[in-house]
Every structure is written in C-alpha cells, then in structure tokens.
mmCIF file of C-alpha atoms and ligand atoms in Angstrom:
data_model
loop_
_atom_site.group_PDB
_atom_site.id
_atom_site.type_symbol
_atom_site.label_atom_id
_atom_site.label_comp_id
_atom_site.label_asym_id
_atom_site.label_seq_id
_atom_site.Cartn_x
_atom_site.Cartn_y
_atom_site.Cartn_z
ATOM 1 C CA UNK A 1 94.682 84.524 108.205
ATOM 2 C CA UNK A 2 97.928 86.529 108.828
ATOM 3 C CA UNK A 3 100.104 87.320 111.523
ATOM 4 C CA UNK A 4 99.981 91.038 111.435
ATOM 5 C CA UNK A 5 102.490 93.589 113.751
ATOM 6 C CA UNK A 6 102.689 97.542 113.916
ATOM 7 C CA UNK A 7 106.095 98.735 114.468
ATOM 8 C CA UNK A 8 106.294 102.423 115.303
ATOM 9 C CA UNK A 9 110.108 103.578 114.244
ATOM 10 C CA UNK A 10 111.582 107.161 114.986
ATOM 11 C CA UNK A 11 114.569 106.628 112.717
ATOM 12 C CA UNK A 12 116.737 104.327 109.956
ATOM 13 C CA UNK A 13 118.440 102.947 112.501
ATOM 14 C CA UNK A 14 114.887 101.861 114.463
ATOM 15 C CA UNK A 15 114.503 100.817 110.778
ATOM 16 C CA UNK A 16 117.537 99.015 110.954
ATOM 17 C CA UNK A 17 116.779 96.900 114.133
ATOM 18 C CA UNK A 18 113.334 95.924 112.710
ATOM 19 C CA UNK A 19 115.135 94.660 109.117
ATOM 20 C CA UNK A 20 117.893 92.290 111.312
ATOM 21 C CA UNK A 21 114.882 91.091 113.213
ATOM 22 C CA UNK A 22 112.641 89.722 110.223
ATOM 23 C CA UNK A 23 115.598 88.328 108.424
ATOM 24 C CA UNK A 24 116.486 86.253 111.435
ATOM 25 C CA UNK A 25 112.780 85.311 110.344
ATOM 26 C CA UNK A 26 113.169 84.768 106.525
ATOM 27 C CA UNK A 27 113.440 81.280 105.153
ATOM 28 C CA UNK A 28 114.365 80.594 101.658
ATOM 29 C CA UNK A 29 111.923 81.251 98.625
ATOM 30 C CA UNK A 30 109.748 84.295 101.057
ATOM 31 C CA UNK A 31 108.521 86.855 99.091
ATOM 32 C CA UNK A 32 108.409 90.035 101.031
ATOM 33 C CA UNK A 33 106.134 92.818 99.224
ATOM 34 C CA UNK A 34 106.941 96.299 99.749
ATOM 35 C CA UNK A 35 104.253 98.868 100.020
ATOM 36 C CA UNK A 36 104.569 102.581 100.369
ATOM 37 C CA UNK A 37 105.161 106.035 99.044
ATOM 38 C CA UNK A 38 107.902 107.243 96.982
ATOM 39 C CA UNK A 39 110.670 108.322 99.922
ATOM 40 C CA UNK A 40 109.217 105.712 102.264
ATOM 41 C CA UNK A 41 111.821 103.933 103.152
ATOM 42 C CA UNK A 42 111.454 100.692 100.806
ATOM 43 C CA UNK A 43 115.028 100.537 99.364
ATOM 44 C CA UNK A 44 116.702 101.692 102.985
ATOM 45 C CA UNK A 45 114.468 98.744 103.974
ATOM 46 C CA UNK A 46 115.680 96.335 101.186
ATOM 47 C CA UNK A 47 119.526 97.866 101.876
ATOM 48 C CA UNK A 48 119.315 96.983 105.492
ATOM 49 C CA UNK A 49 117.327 93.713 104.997
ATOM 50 C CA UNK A 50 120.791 92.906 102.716
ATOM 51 C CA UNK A 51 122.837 93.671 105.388
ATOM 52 C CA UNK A 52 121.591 91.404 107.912
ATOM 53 C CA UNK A 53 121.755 88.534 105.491
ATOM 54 C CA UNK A 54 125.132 89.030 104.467
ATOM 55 C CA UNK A 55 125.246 91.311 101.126
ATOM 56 C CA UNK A 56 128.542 92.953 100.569
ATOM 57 C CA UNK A 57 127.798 95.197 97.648
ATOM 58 C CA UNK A 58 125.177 98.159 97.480
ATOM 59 C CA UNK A 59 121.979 97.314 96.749
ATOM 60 C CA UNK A 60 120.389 100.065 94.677
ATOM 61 C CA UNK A 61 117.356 99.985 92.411
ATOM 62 C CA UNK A 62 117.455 98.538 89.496
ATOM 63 C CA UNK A 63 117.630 100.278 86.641
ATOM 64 C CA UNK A 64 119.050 98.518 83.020
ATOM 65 C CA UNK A 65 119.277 95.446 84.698
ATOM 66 C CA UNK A 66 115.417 95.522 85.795
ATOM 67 C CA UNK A 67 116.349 92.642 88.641
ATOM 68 C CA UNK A 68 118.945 92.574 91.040
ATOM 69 C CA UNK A 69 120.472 89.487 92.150
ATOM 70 C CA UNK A 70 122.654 89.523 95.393
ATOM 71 C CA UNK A 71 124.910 87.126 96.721
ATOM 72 C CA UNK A 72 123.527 86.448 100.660
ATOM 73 C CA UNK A 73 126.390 84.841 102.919
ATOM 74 C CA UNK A 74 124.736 85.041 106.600
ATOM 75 C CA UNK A 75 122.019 82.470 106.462
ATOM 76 C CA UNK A 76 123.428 79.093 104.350
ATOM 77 C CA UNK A 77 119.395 78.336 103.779
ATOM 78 C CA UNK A 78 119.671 81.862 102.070
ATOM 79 C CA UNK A 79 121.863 82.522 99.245
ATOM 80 C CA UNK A 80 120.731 85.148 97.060
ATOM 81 C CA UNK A 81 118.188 87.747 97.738
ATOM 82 C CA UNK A 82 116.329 89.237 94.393
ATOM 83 C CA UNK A 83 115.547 92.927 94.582
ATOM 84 C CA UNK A 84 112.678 93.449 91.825
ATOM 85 C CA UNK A 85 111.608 97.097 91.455
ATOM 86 C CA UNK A 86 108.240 97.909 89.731
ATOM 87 C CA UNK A 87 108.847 101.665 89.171
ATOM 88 C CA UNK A 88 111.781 103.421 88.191
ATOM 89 C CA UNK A 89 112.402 106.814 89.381
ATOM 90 C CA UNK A 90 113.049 108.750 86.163
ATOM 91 C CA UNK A 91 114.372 112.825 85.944
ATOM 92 C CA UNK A 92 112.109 115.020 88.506
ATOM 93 C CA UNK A 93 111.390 112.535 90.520
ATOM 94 C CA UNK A 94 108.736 111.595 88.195
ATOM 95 C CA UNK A 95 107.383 107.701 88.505
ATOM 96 C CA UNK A 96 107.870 105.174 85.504
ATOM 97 C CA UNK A 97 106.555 101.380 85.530
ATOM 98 C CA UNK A 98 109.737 99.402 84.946
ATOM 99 C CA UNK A 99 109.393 96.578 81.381
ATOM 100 C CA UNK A 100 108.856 94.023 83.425
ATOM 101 C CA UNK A 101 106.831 91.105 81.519
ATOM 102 C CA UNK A 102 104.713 89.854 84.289
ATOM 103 C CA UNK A 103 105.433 86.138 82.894
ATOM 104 C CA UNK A 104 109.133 86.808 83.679
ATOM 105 C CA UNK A 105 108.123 88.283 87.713
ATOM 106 C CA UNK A 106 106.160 84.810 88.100
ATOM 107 C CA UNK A 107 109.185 82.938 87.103
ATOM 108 C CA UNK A 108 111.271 84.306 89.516
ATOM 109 C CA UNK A 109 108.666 84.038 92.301
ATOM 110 C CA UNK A 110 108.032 80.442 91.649
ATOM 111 C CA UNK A 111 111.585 79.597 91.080
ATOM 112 C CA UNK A 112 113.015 81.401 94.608
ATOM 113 C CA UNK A 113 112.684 78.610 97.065
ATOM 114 C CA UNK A 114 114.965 76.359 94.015
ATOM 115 C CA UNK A 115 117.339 79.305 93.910
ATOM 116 C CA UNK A 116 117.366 79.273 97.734
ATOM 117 C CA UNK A 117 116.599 83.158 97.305
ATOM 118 C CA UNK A 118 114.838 85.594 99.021
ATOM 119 C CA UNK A 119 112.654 88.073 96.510
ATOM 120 C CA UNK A 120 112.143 91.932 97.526
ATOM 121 C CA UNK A 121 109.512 93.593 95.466
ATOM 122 C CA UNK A 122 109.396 97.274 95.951
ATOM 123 C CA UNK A 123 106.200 98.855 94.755
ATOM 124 C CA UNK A 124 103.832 95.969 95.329
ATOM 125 C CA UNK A 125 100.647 97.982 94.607
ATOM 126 C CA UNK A 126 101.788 97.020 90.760
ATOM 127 C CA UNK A 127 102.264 93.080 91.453
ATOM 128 C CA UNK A 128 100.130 91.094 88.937
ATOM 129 C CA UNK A 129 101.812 87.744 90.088
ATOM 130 C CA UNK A 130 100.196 85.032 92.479
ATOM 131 C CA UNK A 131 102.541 83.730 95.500
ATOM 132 C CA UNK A 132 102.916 80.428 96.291
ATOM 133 C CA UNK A 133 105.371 81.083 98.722
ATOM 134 C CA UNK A 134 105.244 82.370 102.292
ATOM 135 C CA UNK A 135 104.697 86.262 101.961
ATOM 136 C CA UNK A 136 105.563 89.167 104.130
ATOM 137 C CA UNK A 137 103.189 92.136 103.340
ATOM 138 C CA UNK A 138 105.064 95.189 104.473
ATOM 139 C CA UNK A 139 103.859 98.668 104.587
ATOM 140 C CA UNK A 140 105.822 102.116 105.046
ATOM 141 C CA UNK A 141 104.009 104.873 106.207
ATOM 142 C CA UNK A 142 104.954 108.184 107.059
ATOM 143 C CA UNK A 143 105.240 108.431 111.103
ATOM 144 C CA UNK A 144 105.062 111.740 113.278
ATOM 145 C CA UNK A 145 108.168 113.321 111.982
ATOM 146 C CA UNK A 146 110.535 113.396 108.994
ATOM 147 C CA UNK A 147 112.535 110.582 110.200
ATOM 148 C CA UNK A 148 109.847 108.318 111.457
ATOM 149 C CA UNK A 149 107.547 105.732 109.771
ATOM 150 C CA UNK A 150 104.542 103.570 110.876
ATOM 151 C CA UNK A 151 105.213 99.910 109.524
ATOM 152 C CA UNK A 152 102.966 96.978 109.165
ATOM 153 C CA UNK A 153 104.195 93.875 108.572
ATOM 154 C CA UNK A 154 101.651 90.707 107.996
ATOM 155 C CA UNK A 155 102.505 87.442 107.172
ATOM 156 C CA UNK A 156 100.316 85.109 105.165
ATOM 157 C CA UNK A 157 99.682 82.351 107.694
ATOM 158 C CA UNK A 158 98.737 79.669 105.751
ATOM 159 C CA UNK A 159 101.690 79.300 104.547
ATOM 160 C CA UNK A 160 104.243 79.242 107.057
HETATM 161 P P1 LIG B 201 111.603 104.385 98.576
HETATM 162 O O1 LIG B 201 112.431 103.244 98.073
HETATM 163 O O2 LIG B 201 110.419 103.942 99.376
HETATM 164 O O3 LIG B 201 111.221 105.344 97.500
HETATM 165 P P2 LIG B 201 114.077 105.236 99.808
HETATM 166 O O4 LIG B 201 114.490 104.153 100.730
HETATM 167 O O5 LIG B 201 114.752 105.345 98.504
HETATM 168 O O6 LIG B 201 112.478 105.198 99.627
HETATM 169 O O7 LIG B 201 114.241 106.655 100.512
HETATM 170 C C1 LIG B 201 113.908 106.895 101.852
HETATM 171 C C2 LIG B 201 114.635 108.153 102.277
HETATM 172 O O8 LIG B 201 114.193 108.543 103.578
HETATM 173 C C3 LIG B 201 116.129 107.916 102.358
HETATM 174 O O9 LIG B 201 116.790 109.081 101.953
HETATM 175 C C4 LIG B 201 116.337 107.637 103.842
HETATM 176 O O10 LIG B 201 117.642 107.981 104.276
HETATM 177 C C5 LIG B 201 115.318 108.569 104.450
HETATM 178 N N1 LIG B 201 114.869 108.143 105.789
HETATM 179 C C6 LIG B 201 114.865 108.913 106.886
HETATM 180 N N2 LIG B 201 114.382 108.256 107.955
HETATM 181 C C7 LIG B 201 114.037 107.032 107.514
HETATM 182 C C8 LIG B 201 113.470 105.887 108.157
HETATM 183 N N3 LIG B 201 113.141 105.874 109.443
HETATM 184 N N4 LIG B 201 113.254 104.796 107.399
HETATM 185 C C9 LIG B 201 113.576 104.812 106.079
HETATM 186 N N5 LIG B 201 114.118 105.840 105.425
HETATM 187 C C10 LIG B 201 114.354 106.957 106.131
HETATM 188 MG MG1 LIG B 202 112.893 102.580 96.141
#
C-alpha cells in the first residue's frame, strides 16, 4: 500500500514549496528515491529539500567523493542528509554509472536512522538495495512547458 499524490508544478519555485512541504514530513533514517530524466529536476529537488532542513553549503552531485554528507540544522531529529548519486554526468552530457559497490549503498541505507540522516538517491531506476526504512518514491516528469514538471510522490505505507 502507499500513499500516493500528483503535484502539478509550473516552476522551481512551485518546486520549492513542494520540497519545504515533504521535509516538514521527513523523519530520520527516510529514504527518498529519485526518479526521472536527466534535466528533471532531481538535484534542484535534493538542493531545495537541503534548504528546508537547514543545509548551509551547496549541495551538488557527487563526483570524487561518490556520497555527499550534509550537515542538517532545522529538524534536531534530522542531522545529516546523504545525497547518493547513481550516475555521473560525464563531458557531453553523456551518462556514466557512478563505482558505487552496492554492499557500501546498503550500508548507508541501513545505517541512516543510527546516523539520524536523511538519504537522497538520485537515479533510483539503478538502486539494487532493499529499504527497510520508510521510503518516498518520487518521480519528475516533464510538465506542459520548459519550466514545469508533473511529480509523483508515494510513500510506502507500511512503514510509516
Ligand atoms: P537532474 O538532477 O534531474 O538531472 P537538475 O536538477 O540538475 O536535473 O537540472 C534541472 C534543470 O532544470 C535546472 O537547470 C533547473 O534550474 C531547471 N528547471 C527549470 N524549471 C524547473 C522545475 N520546475 N523544477 C526543477 N528544475 C527546473
Ligand atoms: Mg542530478
């Protein structure tokens, strides 16, 4: 069962509004899974979703450090967020699958609720790890103009 919502957004800061909501939402140790094309909207997503919980630096994708770990501040339940990345975006745009030993992704997602973190997984398609923990599924799709997406956001019920 999952609690699933369609959010129609006609810009980032729509996009905005919708990440401040859900992380007044987030408990420590959720996974949220990012689905979606490459220019979606998944890092803005991840960026804004850092905002609302209190990140001071920039989160950007990772690249030689494979896992970004952010200090949180907003939320005391909430004091890092993880920002795991499954493809990096090499020259032209082209698509690589980051190193990532699968072993190492299930560590993190079983550890989060002990680290009191919240873990951000852009390119879920590639995800080869189980969650134990409460998971958001969200989904970026293009919406009816350049600056507007179509997201879906379900939540496993089960295990709220
Ligand atoms: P992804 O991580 O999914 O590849 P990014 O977040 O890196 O995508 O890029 C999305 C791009 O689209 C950014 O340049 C962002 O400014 C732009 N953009 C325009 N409108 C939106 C919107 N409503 N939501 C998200 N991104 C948007
Ligand atoms: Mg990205």
């Amino acid at each position: 069962m999952a609690l699933l919502s369609t959010h129609t957004i006609q810009n980032r800061e729509e996009l905005s509004d919708l990440a401040f909501d859900l992380a007044m939402q987030l408990q420590s140790g959720d996974i949220i899974l990012l689905s979606g094309e490459l220019g979606a909207g998944k890092t803005t997503l991840t960026q804004f979703l850092g905002k609302a919980l209190g990140v001071k630096d920039l989160i950007t994708s990772p690249t030689y450090t494979l896992i970004g770990e952010y200090q949180a501040t907003v939320n005391p339940d909430i004091t890092t967020l993880i920002h795991i990345d499954l493809y990096r975006t090499g020259e032209q745009g082209n698509l690589q699958p980051l190193p990532l030993n699968n072993d190492y992704i299930q560590e993190v997602l079983d550890g989060s609720t002990e680290q009191r973190a919240v873990v951000v997984i852009e390119w879920a398609e590639l995800l080869n790890a189980k969650q134990k923990n409460r998971t958001w599924n969200i989904a970026i799709k293009p919406g009816a103009s350049e600056d507007a997406r179509v997201i879906t956001v379900a939540l496993d019920k089960e295990k709220i």
